[in-house]
Coordinates of N, CA and C in Angstrom, one line a residue:
X1 N 33.9 -33.6 -18.3 CA 33.9 -34.9 -17.9 C 32.6 -35.6 -18.4
X2 N 32.7 -36.7 -19.2 CA 31.5 -37.4 -19.7 C 30.9 -38.4 -18.7
X3 N 29.5 -38.4 -18.8 CA 28.8 -39.3 -17.9 C 29.0 -40.7 -18.5
X4 N 29.2 -41.7 -17.6 CA 29.5 -43.1 -18.1 C 28.2 -43.7 -18.5
X5 N 27.1 -43.2 -18.1 CA 25.8 -43.8 -18.4 C 25.3 -43.4 -19.8
X6 N 25.1 -42.0 -20.0 CA 24.5 -41.5 -21.1 C 25.4 -40.7 -22.0
X7 N 26.7 -40.6 -21.7 CA 27.8 -39.9 -22.4 C 27.5 -38.4 -22.6
X8 N 26.7 -37.8 -21.8 CA 26.4 -36.4 -21.7 C 27.8 -35.7 -21.3
X9 N 28.1 -34.6 -21.9 CA 29.4 -33.9 -21.6 C 29.2 -33.0 -20.3
X10 N 28.0 -32.5 -20.0 CA 27.8 -31.6 -18.9 C 27.6 -32.4 -17.6
X11 N 28.5 -32.2 -16.7 CA 28.3 -32.7 -15.3 C 28.6 -31.7 -14.3
X12 N 28.1 -31.8 -13.1 CA 28.4 -30.9 -12.1 C 29.0 -31.5 -10.9
X13 N 29.9 -30.8 -10.3 CA 30.7 -31.3 -9.1 C 29.8 -31.1 -7.9
X14 N 29.6 -32.2 -7.1 CA 28.7 -32.1 -5.9 C 29.7 -32.0 -4.7
X15 N 30.8 -32.7 -4.6 CA 31.7 -32.6 -3.5 C 33.1 -32.9 -4.0
X16 N 34.1 -32.2 -3.3 CA 35.5 -32.4 -3.7 C 36.3 -32.6 -2.3
X17 N 37.3 -33.5 -2.4 CA 38.1 -33.8 -1.2 C 39.5 -34.1 -1.7
X18 N 40.5 -33.7 -0.8 CA 41.9 -34.2 -1.0 C 42.0 -35.6 -0.5
X19 N 42.7 -36.4 -1.2 CA 43.0 -37.8 -0.8 C 44.5 -38.1 -1.1
X20 N 44.9 -39.2 -0.5 CA 46.3 -39.6 -0.7 C 47.3 -38.5 -0.3
X21 N 47.1 -38.0 0.9 CA 48.0 -37.0 1.4 C 48.2 -35.8 0.5
X22 N 47.1 -35.3 -0.1 CA 47.2 -34.1 -1.0 C 47.7 -34.5 -2.4
X23 N 47.9 -35.7 -2.7 CA 48.4 -36.1 -4.1 C 47.3 -36.2 -5.1
X24 N 46.1 -36.2 -4.7 CA 45.0 -36.4 -5.6 C 43.8 -35.7 -5.0
X25 N 42.8 -35.4 -5.9 CA 41.5 -34.9 -5.5 C 40.3 -35.8 -6.0
X26 N 39.5 -36.1 -5.0 CA 38.4 -36.9 -5.3 C 37.1 -36.1 -5.5
X27 N 36.5 -36.2 -6.6 CA 35.3 -35.4 -6.9 C 34.1 -36.3 -7.1
X28 N 33.0 -36.0 -6.4 CA 31.7 -36.6 -6.7 C 31.0 -35.8 -7.7
X29 N 30.5 -36.4 -8.8 CA 29.9 -35.7 -9.9 C 28.5 -36.2 -10.1
X30 N 27.7 -35.4 -10.7 CA 26.3 -35.8 -11.1 C 26.0 -35.3 -12.5
X31 N 25.5 -36.2 -13.3 CA 25.1 -35.8 -14.7 C 24.0 -34.9 -14.7
X32 N 24.1 -33.9 -15.5 CA 23.0 -32.9 -15.6 C 21.8 -33.4 -16.3
X33 N 22.0 -34.4 -17.2 CA 20.9 -35.0 -18.0 C 20.1 -36.1 -17.3
X34 N 20.9 -37.1 -16.8 CA 20.2 -38.3 -16.3 C 20.4 -38.5 -14.8
X35 N 21.1 -37.5 -14.1 CA 21.3 -37.5 -12.7 C 22.1 -38.7 -12.1
X36 N 22.8 -39.3 -13.0 CA 23.7 -40.5 -12.6 C 24.9 -39.9 -11.8
X37 N 25.2 -40.4 -10.6 CA 26.3 -40.0 -9.8 C 27.5 -40.9 -10.0
X38 N 28.7 -40.3 -10.0 CA 30.0 -41.0 -10.2 C 31.1 -40.3 -9.5
X39 N 32.2 -41.0 -9.3 CA 33.4 -40.4 -8.7 C 34.6 -40.3 -9.7
X40 N 35.3 -39.3 -9.6 CA 36.5 -39.1 -10.4 C 37.7 -38.8 -9.5
X41 N 38.8 -39.2 -9.9 CA 40.1 -38.9 -9.1 C 41.0 -38.1 -10.1
X42 N 41.5 -37.0 -9.6 CA 42.3 -36.1 -10.5 C 43.7 -36.1 -9.8
X43 N 44.7 -36.5 -10.5 CA 46.1 -36.5 -10.1 C 46.9 -35.7 -11.0
X44 N 48.0 -35.1 -10.4 CA 48.9 -34.3 -11.2 C 49.8 -35.2 -12.0
X45 N 49.8 -35.0 -13.2 CA 50.7 -35.8 -14.1 C 51.9 -34.9 -14.5
X46 N 53.0 -35.5 -14.1 CA 54.3 -34.8 -14.3 C 54.9 -35.2 -15.6
X47 N 55.2 -34.3 -16.5 CA 55.7 -34.7 -17.8 C 57.2 -35.1 -17.7
X48 N 57.5 -36.1 -18.5 CA 58.9 -36.6 -18.5 C 59.6 -35.9 -19.6
X49 N 60.7 -35.3 -19.1 CA 61.5 -34.4 -20.0 C 62.4 -35.3 -20.9
X50 N 62.5 -35.1 -22.2 CA 63.3 -36.0 -23.1 C 64.3 -35.0 -23.7
X51 N 65.6 -35.5 -23.7 CA 66.7 -34.8 -24.3 C 67.0 -35.4 -25.7
X52 N 67.0 -34.5 -26.7 CA 67.4 -35.0 -28.1 C 68.8 -34.7 -28.3
X53 N 69.6 -35.7 -28.4 CA 71.1 -35.5 -28.6 C 71.4 -35.1 -30.1
X54 N 72.6 -34.7 -30.3 CA 73.1 -34.2 -31.6 C 72.9 -35.3 -32.7
X55 N 73.0 -36.6 -32.2 CA 72.9 -37.7 -33.3 C 71.5 -38.1 -33.5
X56 N 70.5 -37.4 -32.8 CA 69.1 -37.7 -33.0 C 68.6 -38.7 -31.9
X57 N 69.4 -39.3 -31.1 CA 68.9 -40.2 -30.1 C 68.2 -39.4 -29.0
X58 N 67.1 -40.0 -28.5 CA 66.3 -39.4 -27.4 C 66.6 -40.2 -26.2
X59 N 66.7 -39.5 -25.0 CA 66.7 -40.2 -23.7 C 66.2 -39.3 -22.7
X60 N 65.7 -39.9 -21.6 CA 65.1 -39.1 -20.5 C 66.1 -38.2 -19.9
X61 N 65.7 -37.0 -19.5 CA 66.5 -36.0 -18.9 C 67.1 -36.6 -17.5
X62 N 68.4 -36.4 -17.3 CA 69.0 -37.0 -16.1 C 69.8 -35.7 -15.4
X63 N 69.3 -35.3 -14.3 CA 69.8 -34.0 -13.7 C 71.3 -34.3 -13.2
X64 N 71.6 -35.5 -12.8 CA 72.9 -35.9 -12.4 C 73.9 -35.7 -13.6
X65 N 73.5 -36.0 -14.7 CA 74.4 -35.8 -15.9 C 74.7 -34.3 -16.1
X66 N 73.8 -33.5 -15.9 CA 73.9 -32.1 -16.1 C 74.9 -31.5 -15.1
X67 N 74.8 -32.0 -13.9 CA 75.7 -31.4 -12.8 C 77.1 -31.9 -13.1

């Protein structure tokens, strides 16, 4: 994670908490170089599955179509 003040790549995590009913993690970080403190939120990103049909057309996966 880059520091937004000095662009240093090294930061350390000071505190971590679950937020949004366990859907995200809030982390307090501190830059190793300039000691600037900032907050980051980490959320799970679910990939969207894409189906490529025989004719080359792409469309989002639809579980109902499969059933």
